[in-house]
Coordinates of C-alpha atoms in Angstrom, one line a residue:
X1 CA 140.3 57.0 148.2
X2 CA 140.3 59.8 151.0
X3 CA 143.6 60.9 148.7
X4 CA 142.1 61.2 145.5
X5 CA 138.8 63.1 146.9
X6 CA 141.1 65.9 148.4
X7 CA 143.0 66.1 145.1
X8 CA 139.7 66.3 143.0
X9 CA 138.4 68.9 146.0
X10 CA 141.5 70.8 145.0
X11 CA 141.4 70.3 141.3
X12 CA 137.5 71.8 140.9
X13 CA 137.8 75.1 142.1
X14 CA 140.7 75.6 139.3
X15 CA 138.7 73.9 136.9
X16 CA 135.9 76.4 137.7
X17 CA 137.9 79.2 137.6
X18 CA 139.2 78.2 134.1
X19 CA 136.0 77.8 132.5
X20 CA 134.8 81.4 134.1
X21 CA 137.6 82.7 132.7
X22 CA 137.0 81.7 129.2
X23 CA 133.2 82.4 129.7
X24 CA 133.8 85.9 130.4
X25 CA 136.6 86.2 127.8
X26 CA 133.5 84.9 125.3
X27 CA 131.3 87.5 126.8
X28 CA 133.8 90.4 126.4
X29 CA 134.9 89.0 122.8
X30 CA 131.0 88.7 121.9
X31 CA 130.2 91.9 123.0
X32 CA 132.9 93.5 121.1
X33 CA 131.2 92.0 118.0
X34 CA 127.9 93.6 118.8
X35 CA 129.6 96.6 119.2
X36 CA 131.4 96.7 116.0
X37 CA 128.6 95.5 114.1
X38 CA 126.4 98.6 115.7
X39 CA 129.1 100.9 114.4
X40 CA 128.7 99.8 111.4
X41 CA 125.1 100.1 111.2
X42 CA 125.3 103.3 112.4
X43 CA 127.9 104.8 109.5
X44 CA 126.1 103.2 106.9
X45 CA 122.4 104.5 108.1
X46 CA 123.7 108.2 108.2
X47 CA 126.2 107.8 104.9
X48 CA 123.4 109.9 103.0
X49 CA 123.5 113.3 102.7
X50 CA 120.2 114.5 102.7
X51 CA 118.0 117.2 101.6
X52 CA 115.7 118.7 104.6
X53 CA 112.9 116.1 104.8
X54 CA 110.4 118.4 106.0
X55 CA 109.9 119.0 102.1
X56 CA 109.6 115.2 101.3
X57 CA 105.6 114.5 101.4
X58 CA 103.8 111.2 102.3
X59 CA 100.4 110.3 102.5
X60 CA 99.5 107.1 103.5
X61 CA 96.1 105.2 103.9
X62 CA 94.3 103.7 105.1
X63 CA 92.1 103.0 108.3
X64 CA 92.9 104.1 111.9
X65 CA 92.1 101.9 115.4
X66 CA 92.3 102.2 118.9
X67 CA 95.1 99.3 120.0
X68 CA 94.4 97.8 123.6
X69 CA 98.1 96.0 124.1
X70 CA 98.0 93.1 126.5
X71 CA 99.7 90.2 127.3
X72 CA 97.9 87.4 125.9
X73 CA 98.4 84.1 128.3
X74 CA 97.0 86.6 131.1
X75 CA 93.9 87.9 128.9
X76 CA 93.2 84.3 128.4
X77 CA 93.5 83.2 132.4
X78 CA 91.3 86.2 132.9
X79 CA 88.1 85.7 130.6
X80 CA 88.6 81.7 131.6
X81 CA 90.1 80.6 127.8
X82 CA 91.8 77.0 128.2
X83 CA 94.5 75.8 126.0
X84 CA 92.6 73.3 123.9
X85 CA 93.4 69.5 122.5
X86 CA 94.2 70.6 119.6
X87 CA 96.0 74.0 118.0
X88 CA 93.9 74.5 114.7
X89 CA 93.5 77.1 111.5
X90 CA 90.0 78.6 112.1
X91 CA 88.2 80.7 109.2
X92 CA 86.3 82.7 111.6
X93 CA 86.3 83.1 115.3
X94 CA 82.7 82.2 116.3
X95 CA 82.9 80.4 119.5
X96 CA 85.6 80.4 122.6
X97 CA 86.7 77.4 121.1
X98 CA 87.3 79.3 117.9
X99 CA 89.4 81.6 119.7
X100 CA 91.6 78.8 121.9
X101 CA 92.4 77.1 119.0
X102 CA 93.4 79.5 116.7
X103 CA 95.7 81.4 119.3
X104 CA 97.9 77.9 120.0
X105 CA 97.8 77.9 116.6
X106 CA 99.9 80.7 115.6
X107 CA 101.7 80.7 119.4
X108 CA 102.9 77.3 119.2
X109 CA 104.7 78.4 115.4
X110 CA 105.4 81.8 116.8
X111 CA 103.5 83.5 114.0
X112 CA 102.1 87.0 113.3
X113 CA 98.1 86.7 112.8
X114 CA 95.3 89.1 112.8
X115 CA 91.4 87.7 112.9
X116 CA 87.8 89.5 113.0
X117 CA 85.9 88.0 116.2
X118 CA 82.4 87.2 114.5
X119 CA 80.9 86.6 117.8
X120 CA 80.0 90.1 119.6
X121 CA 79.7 88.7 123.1
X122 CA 83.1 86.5 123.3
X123 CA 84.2 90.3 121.6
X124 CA 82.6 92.2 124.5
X125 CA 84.2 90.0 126.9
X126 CA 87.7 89.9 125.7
X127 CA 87.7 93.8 125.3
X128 CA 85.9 94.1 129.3
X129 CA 88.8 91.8 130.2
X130 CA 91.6 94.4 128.7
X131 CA 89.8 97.4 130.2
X132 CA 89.7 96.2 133.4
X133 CA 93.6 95.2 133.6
X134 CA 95.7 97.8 135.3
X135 CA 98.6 96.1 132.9
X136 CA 96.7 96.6 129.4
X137 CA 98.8 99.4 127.8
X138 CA 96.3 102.0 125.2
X139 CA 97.7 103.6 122.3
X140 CA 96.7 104.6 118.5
X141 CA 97.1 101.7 115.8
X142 CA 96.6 100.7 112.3
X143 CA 98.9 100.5 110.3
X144 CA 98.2 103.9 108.6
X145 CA 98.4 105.7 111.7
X146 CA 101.5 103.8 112.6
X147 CA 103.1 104.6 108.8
X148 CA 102.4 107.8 109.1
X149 CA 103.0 108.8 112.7
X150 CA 106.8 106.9 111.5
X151 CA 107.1 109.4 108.7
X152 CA 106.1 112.6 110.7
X153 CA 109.1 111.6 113.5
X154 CA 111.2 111.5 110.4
X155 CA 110.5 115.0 109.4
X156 CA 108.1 114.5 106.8
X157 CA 104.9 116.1 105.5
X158 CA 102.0 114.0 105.6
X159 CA 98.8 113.4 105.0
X160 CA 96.7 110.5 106.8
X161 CA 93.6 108.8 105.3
X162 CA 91.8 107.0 107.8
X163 CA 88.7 108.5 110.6
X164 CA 89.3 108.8 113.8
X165 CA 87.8 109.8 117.0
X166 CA 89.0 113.6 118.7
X167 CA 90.5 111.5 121.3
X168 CA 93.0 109.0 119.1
X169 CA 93.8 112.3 116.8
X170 CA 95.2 113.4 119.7
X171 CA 97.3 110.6 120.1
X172 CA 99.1 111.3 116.9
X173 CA 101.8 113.9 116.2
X174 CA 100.5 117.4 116.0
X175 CA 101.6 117.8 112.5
X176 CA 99.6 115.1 111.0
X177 CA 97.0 116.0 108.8
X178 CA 93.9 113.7 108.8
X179 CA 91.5 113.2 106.1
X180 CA 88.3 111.2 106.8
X181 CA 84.7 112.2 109.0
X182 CA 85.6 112.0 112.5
X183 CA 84.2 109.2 114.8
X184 CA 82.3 109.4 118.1
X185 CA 84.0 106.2 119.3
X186 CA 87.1 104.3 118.0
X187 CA 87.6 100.7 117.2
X188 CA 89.7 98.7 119.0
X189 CA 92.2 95.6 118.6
X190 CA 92.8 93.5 121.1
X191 CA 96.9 93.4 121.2
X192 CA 97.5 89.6 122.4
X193 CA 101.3 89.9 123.0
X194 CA 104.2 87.5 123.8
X195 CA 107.7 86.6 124.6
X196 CA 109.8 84.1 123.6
X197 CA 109.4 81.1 126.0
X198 CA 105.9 82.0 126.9
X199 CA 103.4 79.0 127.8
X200 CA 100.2 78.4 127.6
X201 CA 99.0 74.6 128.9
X202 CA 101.4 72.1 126.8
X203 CA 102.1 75.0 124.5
X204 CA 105.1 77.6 124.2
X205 CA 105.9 80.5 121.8
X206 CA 109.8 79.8 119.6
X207 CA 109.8 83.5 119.2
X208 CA 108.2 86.8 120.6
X209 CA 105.3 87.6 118.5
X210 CA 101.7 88.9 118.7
X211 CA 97.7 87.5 117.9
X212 CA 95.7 90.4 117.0
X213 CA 91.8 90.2 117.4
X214 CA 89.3 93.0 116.6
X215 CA 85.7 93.1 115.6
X216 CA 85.9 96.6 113.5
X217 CA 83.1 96.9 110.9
X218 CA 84.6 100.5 109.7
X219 CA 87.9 99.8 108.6
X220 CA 87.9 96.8 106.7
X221 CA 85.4 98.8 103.5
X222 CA 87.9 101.0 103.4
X223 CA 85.5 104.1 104.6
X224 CA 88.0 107.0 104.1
X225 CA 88.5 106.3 100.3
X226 CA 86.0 109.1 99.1
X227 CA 87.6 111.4 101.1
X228 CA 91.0 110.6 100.7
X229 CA 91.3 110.6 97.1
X230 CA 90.7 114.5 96.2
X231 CA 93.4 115.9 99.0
X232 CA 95.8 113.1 98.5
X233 CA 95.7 114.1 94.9
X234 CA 95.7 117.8 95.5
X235 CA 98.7 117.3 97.7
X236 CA 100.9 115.9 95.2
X237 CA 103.0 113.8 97.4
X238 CA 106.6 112.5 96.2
X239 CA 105.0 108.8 98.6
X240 CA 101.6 106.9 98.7
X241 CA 101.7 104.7 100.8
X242 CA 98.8 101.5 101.6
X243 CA 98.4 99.6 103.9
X244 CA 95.5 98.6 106.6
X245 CA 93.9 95.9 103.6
X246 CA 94.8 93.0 105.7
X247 CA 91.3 93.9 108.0
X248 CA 89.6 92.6 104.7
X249 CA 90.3 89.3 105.5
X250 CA 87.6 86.9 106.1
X251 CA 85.2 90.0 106.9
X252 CA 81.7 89.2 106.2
X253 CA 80.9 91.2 103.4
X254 CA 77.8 91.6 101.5
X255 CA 78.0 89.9 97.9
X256 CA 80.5 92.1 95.9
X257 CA 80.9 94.5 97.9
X258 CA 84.6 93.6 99.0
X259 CA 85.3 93.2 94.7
X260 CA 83.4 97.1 95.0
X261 CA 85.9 98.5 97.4
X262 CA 88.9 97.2 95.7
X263 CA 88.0 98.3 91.6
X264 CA 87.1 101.6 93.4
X265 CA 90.7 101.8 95.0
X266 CA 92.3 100.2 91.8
X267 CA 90.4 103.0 89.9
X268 CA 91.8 105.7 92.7
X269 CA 95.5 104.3 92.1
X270 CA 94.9 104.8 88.3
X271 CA 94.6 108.2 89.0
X272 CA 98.2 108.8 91.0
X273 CA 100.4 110.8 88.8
X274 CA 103.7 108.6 88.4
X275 CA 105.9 111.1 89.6
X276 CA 104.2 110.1 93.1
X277 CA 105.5 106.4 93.7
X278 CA 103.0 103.6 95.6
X279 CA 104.4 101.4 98.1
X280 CA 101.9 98.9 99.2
X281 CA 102.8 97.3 102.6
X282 CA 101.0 93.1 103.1
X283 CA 100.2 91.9 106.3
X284 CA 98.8 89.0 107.7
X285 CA 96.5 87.4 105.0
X286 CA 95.2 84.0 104.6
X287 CA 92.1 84.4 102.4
X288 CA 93.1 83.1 99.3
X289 CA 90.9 84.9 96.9
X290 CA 91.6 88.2 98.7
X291 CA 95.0 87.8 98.3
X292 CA 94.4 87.2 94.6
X293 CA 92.1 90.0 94.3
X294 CA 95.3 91.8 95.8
X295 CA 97.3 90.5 93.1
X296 CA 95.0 91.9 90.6
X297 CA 93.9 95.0 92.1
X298 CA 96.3 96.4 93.7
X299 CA 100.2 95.1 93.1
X300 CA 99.7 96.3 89.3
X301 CA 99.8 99.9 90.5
X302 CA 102.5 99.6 92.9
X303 CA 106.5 100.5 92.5
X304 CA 107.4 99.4 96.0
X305 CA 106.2 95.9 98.5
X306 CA 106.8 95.7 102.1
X307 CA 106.6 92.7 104.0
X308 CA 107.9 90.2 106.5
X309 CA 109.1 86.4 106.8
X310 CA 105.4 85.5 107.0
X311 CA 103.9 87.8 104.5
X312 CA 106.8 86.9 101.7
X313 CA 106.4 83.2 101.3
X314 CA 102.4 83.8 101.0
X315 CA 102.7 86.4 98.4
X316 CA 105.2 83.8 96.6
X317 CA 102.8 81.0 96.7
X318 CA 100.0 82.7 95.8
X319 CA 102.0 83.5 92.4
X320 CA 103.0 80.0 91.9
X321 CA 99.5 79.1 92.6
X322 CA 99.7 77.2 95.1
X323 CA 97.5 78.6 97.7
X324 CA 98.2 80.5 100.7
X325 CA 100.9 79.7 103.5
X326 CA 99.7 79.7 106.7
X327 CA 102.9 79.0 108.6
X328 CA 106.4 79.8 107.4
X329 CA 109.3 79.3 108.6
X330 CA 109.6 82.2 111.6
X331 CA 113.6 82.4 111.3
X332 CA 114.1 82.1 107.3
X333 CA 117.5 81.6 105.6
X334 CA 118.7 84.4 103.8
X335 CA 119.2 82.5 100.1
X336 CA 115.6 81.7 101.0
X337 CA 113.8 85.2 100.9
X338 CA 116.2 86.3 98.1
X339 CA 114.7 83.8 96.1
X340 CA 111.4 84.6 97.6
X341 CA 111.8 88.1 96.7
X342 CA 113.5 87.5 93.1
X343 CA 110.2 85.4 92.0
X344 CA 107.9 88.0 93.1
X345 CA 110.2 90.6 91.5
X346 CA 110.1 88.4 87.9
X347 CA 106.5 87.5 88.2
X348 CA 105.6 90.9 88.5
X349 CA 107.9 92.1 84.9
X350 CA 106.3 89.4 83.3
X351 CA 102.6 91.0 83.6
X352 CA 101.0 92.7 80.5
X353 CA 100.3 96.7 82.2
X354 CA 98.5 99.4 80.9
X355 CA 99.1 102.9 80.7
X356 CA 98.5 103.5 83.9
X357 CA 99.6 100.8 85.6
X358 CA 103.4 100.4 87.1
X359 CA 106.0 97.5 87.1
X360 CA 107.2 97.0 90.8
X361 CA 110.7 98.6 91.5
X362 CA 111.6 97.7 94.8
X363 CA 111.0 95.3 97.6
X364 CA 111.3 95.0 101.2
X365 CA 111.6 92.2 103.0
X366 CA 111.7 92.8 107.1
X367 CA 112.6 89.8 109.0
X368 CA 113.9 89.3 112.3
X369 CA 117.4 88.4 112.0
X370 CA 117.7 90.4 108.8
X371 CA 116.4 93.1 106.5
X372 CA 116.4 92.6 102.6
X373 CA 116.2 94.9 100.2
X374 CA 115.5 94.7 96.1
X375 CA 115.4 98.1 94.4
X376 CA 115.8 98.4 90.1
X377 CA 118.7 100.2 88.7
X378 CA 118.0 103.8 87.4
X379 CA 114.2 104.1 89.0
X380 CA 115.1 106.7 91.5
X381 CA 115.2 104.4 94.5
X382 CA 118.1 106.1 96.7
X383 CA 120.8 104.6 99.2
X384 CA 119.4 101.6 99.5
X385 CA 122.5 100.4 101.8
X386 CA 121.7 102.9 103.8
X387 CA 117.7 102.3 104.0
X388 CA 118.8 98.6 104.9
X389 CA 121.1 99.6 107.6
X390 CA 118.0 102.1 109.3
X391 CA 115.7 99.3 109.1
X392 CA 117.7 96.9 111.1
X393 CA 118.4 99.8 113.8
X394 CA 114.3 100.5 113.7
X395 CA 113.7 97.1 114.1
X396 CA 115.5 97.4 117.5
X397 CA 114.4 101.0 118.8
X398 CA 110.8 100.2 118.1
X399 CA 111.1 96.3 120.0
X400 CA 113.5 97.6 123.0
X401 CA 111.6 101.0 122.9
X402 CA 114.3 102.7 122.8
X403 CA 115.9 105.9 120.4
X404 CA 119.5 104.2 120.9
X405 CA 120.5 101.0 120.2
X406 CA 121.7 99.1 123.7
X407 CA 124.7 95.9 122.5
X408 CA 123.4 94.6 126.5
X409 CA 119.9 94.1 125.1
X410 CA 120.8 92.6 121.8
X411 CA 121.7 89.4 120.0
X412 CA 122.8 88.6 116.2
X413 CA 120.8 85.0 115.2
X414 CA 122.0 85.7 111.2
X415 CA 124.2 83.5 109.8
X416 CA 127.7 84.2 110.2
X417 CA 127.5 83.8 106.2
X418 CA 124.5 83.1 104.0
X419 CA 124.2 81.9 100.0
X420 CA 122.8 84.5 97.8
X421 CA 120.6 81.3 96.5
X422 CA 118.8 78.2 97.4
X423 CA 117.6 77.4 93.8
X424 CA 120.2 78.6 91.8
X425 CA 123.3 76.5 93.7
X426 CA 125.3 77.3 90.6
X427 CA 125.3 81.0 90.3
X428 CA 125.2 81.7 93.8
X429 CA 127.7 82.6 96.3
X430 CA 128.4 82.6 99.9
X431 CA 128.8 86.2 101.9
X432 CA 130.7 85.9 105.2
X433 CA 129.4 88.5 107.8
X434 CA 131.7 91.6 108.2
X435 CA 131.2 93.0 111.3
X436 CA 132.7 96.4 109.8
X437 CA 130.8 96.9 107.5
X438 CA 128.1 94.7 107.9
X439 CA 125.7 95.5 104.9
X440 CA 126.4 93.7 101.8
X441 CA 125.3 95.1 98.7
X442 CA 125.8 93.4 95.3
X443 CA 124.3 93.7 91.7
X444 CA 122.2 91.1 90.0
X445 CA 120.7 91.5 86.4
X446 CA 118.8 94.9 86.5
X447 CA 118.4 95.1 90.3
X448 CA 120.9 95.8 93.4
X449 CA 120.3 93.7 97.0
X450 CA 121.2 94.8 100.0
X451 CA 121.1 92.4 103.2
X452 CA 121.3 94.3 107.1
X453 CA 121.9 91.8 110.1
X454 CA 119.1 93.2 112.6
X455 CA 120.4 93.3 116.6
X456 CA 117.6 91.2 117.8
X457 CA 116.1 92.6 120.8
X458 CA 116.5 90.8 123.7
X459 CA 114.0 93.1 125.8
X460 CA 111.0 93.4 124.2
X461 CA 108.6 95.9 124.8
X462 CA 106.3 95.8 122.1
X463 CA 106.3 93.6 118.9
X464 CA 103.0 95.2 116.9
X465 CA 103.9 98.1 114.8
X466 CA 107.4 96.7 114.1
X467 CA 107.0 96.0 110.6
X468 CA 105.1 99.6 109.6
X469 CA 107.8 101.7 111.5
X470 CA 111.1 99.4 109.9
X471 CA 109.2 99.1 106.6
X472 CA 108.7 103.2 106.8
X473 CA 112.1 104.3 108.4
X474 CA 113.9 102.4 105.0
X475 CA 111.5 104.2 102.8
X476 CA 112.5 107.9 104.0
X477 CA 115.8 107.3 102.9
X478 CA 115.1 106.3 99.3
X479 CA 112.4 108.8 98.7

C-alpha cells in the first residue's frame, strides 16, 4: 500500500501539469477566437464609405430625466427592503411590498423593467437613500437624451425634444440643440442595477440587467410635443427618431387624456414629410391597451422598430393577440427572433395605410448575444452588415465603458451555428459561425437579414442606456 501511495504521489503532479497544459492551450486557442471574431467586426463596421455625418440630421424625442445609478441589492439593504415570500407582477408600486415583490420579480428572470412608484413617500425615501450613497453614480437619462447624445458623438446634427433643467443641459454635448421650456428641477429615476450572480435573500440575477423606478409626472404626457413639432419640422431632418413612450405605462392618467396625447403625436407624425424616415424605439411595456394604442397610433407612421429580446416577443404577442409577455426568454435563440421579427415585419404589410401613413422598412432587434437586423430591398436603408457589425461593438463599449473593445473582458454565448427558423423547419437552414467574417447576411423574399455575434461584456459598468446607444450607433450607418 505504502508502494502504490508513492506511485500515485508521483503520478498527480504530472497529471496536473497535463491538464494545465491543455487549460492554457484552451485559453490561448479561445482567445485567438475572440480575437479573430473582433477583427472581423471591426472590417465590416468601417467597410462603408461615408459621406461627412456632420450633414446627416436627427432629431429625436422625446422626454429628458435626471438618472441616479445605483446598485440595487444595496439600495434595498439601505432603506430596509426585505426579499419577500413570493416574487410577483405588480400593476403599480403602492406599498414596500409593491416594490420587494416586483424587483425579485424581474431579478430572479434577469429582466429589463421600468415602473412609476405611485407612493410619494416610499419615492422620497428611495431617492434620500441614493443621494446619500457616496457609490450612487448621477448622469443625464431618457432615452431621448441618450439617442441623441449617441447621434451627436457620431457626428451628427441634432435636434432634442424633451425639457430639461440648466443643469442636466449641461450634461449633454455642447452641440445639442434642445427644444422644450426649461425646468427648475429635473426628474429623476432611480437606476436599480445588477450583475450576473447577484443575490438578494433566496433570489439571484441569470444575467446583468437593471429595475428602473421613477415617480416623473412630466414626461409620461409627453410635455415637449407643442414645442417640438414646429422646429423639428422646420429642420427637415433625414431621422425622427421616438422613443421615451414607455413612461406611459400604468401612469395614472386622467380619463382620455393618455388616448389625447397619442392622436395629437399620431396627428404630428402625419405631418413628417417622407423624405424624413421615423424610427420608433419600444421599451419596457406591459400595459396591454397601451401597447395596442402603440400599435394603432404610432407603428403605422413608422419605417424603422428598435428593440430588444424582451421588447420583441411583447410586440409579437400583442399582434397575435395574445396579451402581453411579461417574461421572455433573457438569452433567445437566433431562429427565434427571426421569426419574431418576420411576423411583426408581415403583420405590419398586411395593414390597410393611408396617404400618410408608412409600411415599416426595417427592424432591429438588440439582444445580448446577438444583433439582428431586417431592412426591405430598395427603401434606402444602407450597409446594413455594417450597422449590424457597429451594434454588436456598441453593445460592448457602452457595457465595459470603454471606446475599444478589450477580447480580456469579453465572452461569445451565440451559438456556434443557429437555424434561420423555428417555424419554418423546411425552408430554413443552419449558419455556422465564421469567426472571419462573422456577419452573415442573406436574402429572403423582399427583405435582407443580417445577424452580428455581440462580445458579451464580462465587466460591466453600466447596463441602462445600452439599447438606445446600440439601437442608435446601427442607425447612423444606414441613414
Amino acid at each position: 500500500m505504502p508502494e502504490m501511495g508513492s506511485k500515485l504521489g508521483l503520478l498527480l503532479p504530472a497529471f496536473l501539469i497535463i491538464i494545465a497544459y491543455f487549460y492554457k492551450k484552451d485559453v490561448r486557442v479561445n482567445d485567438k477566437r475572440l480575437d479573430e471574431i473582433l477583427q472581423g467586426l471591426l472590417r465590416a463596421e468601417n467597410k462603408p464609405t461615408l459621406k461627412p455625418l456632420a450633414k446627416m440630421k436627427v432629431a429625436v424625442g422625446f422626454g429628458a430625466c435626471l438618472d441616479s445609478f445605483v446598485n440595487a441589492t444595496t439600495l434595498l439593504d439601505i432603506i430596509d427592503f426585505q426579499p419577500p415570500l413570493s416574487a410577483e407582477h405588480k400593476v403599480y408600486l403602492s406599498t414596500q411590498k409593491d416594490v420587494e415583490q416586483m424587483f425579485a420579480y424581474f431579478f430572479k428572470h434577469g429582466a429589463a423593467a421600468e415602473r412609476f412608484v405611485q407612493n410619494k413617500d416610499i419615492w422620497d425615501k428611495m431617492v434620500k437613500a441614493a443621494k446619500e450613497s457616496a457609490h450612487t453614480r448621477w448622469e443625464f437619462g431618457g432615452n431621448a437624451p441618450v439617442m441623441a447624445n449617441r447621434f451627436a458623438m457620431e457626428g451628427c446634427n441634432v435636434l432634442l425634444g424633451g425639457r430639461a433643467s440648466t443643469h442636466l443641459k449641461g450634461l449633454l454635448r455642447p452641440e445639442l440643440k434642445v427644444i422644450g421650456k426649461p425646468l427648475e428641477n429635473d426628474d429623476i429615476h432611480l437606476i436599480m442595477e445588477y450583475k450576473h450572480g447577484d443575490k438578494w435573500g433566496e433570489y439571484w440575477a441569470p444575467r446583468a440587467n437593471r429595475f428602473i423606478v421613477h415617480h416623473d409626472e412630466s414626461n409620461p404626457t409627453l410635455n415637449s410635443l407643442e414645442d417640438f413639432e414646429p422646429e423639428m419640422l422646420k429642420f427637415s431632418p433625414n431621422l425622427l427618431v421616438i422613443g421615451g413612450l414607455q413612461m406611459m405605462d400604468h401612469f395614472p392618467f386622467k380619463q382620455g387624456q393618455r388616448q389625447d396625447r397619442l392622436e395629437k403625436l399620431a396627428k404630428f407624425l402625419s405631418k413628417v414629410p417622407k423624405s424624413t424616415k421615423i424610427h420608433f424605439e419600444l421599451a419596457s411595456f406591459t400595459d396591454e391597451s397601451l401597447l395596442a394604442d402603440l400599435v394603432k397610433y404610432v407603428l403605422p407612421y413608422c419605417d424603422s422598430l428598435g428593440m430588444n429580446e424582451q421588447e420583441l416577443p411583447n410586440l409579437h404577442s400583442i399582434m397575435a393577440s395574445s396579451g402581453v409577455t411579461l417574461i421572455s426568454d433573457p438569452y433567445p435563440r437566433v431562429a427565434t427572433t427571426l421569426d419574431h421579427i418576420r411576423n411583426v415585419y408581415k403583420y405590419m404589410k398586411k395593414q390597410t395605410l393611408s396617404a400618410s401613413q408608412r409600411v415599416i422598412t426595417r427592424i432591429h432587434a438588440h439582444t445580448l448575444a446577438y444583433q439582428a437586423i431586417l431592412t426591405t430591398k430598395g427603401t434606402g436603408w444602407k450597409n446594413t452588415m455594417s450597422a449590424a457589425a457597429k451594434a454588436a461593438l456598441t453593445a460592448h463599449r457602452h457595457v465595459c465603458g470603454e471606446k475599444n473593445v478589450d477580447t480580456a473582458k469579453a465572452r461569445i454565448i451565440m451559438d456556434e451555428s443557429f437555424s434561420t427558423s423555428k417555424e419554418n423547419i423546411g425552408t430554413g437552414k443552419r449558419i455556422p459561425l465564421d469567426v472571419h467574417k462573422p456577419v452573415s447576411c442573406w436574402d429572403e423574399d423582399d427583405y435582407t437579414i443580417c445577424i452580428a455575434p455581440v462580445l458579451v461584456c464580462t465587466k460591466v459598468k453600466q447596463t441602462a442606456g445600452g439599447g438606445d446607444n446600440i439601437s442608435s450607433a446601427g442607425l447612423v450607418l444606414q441613414l
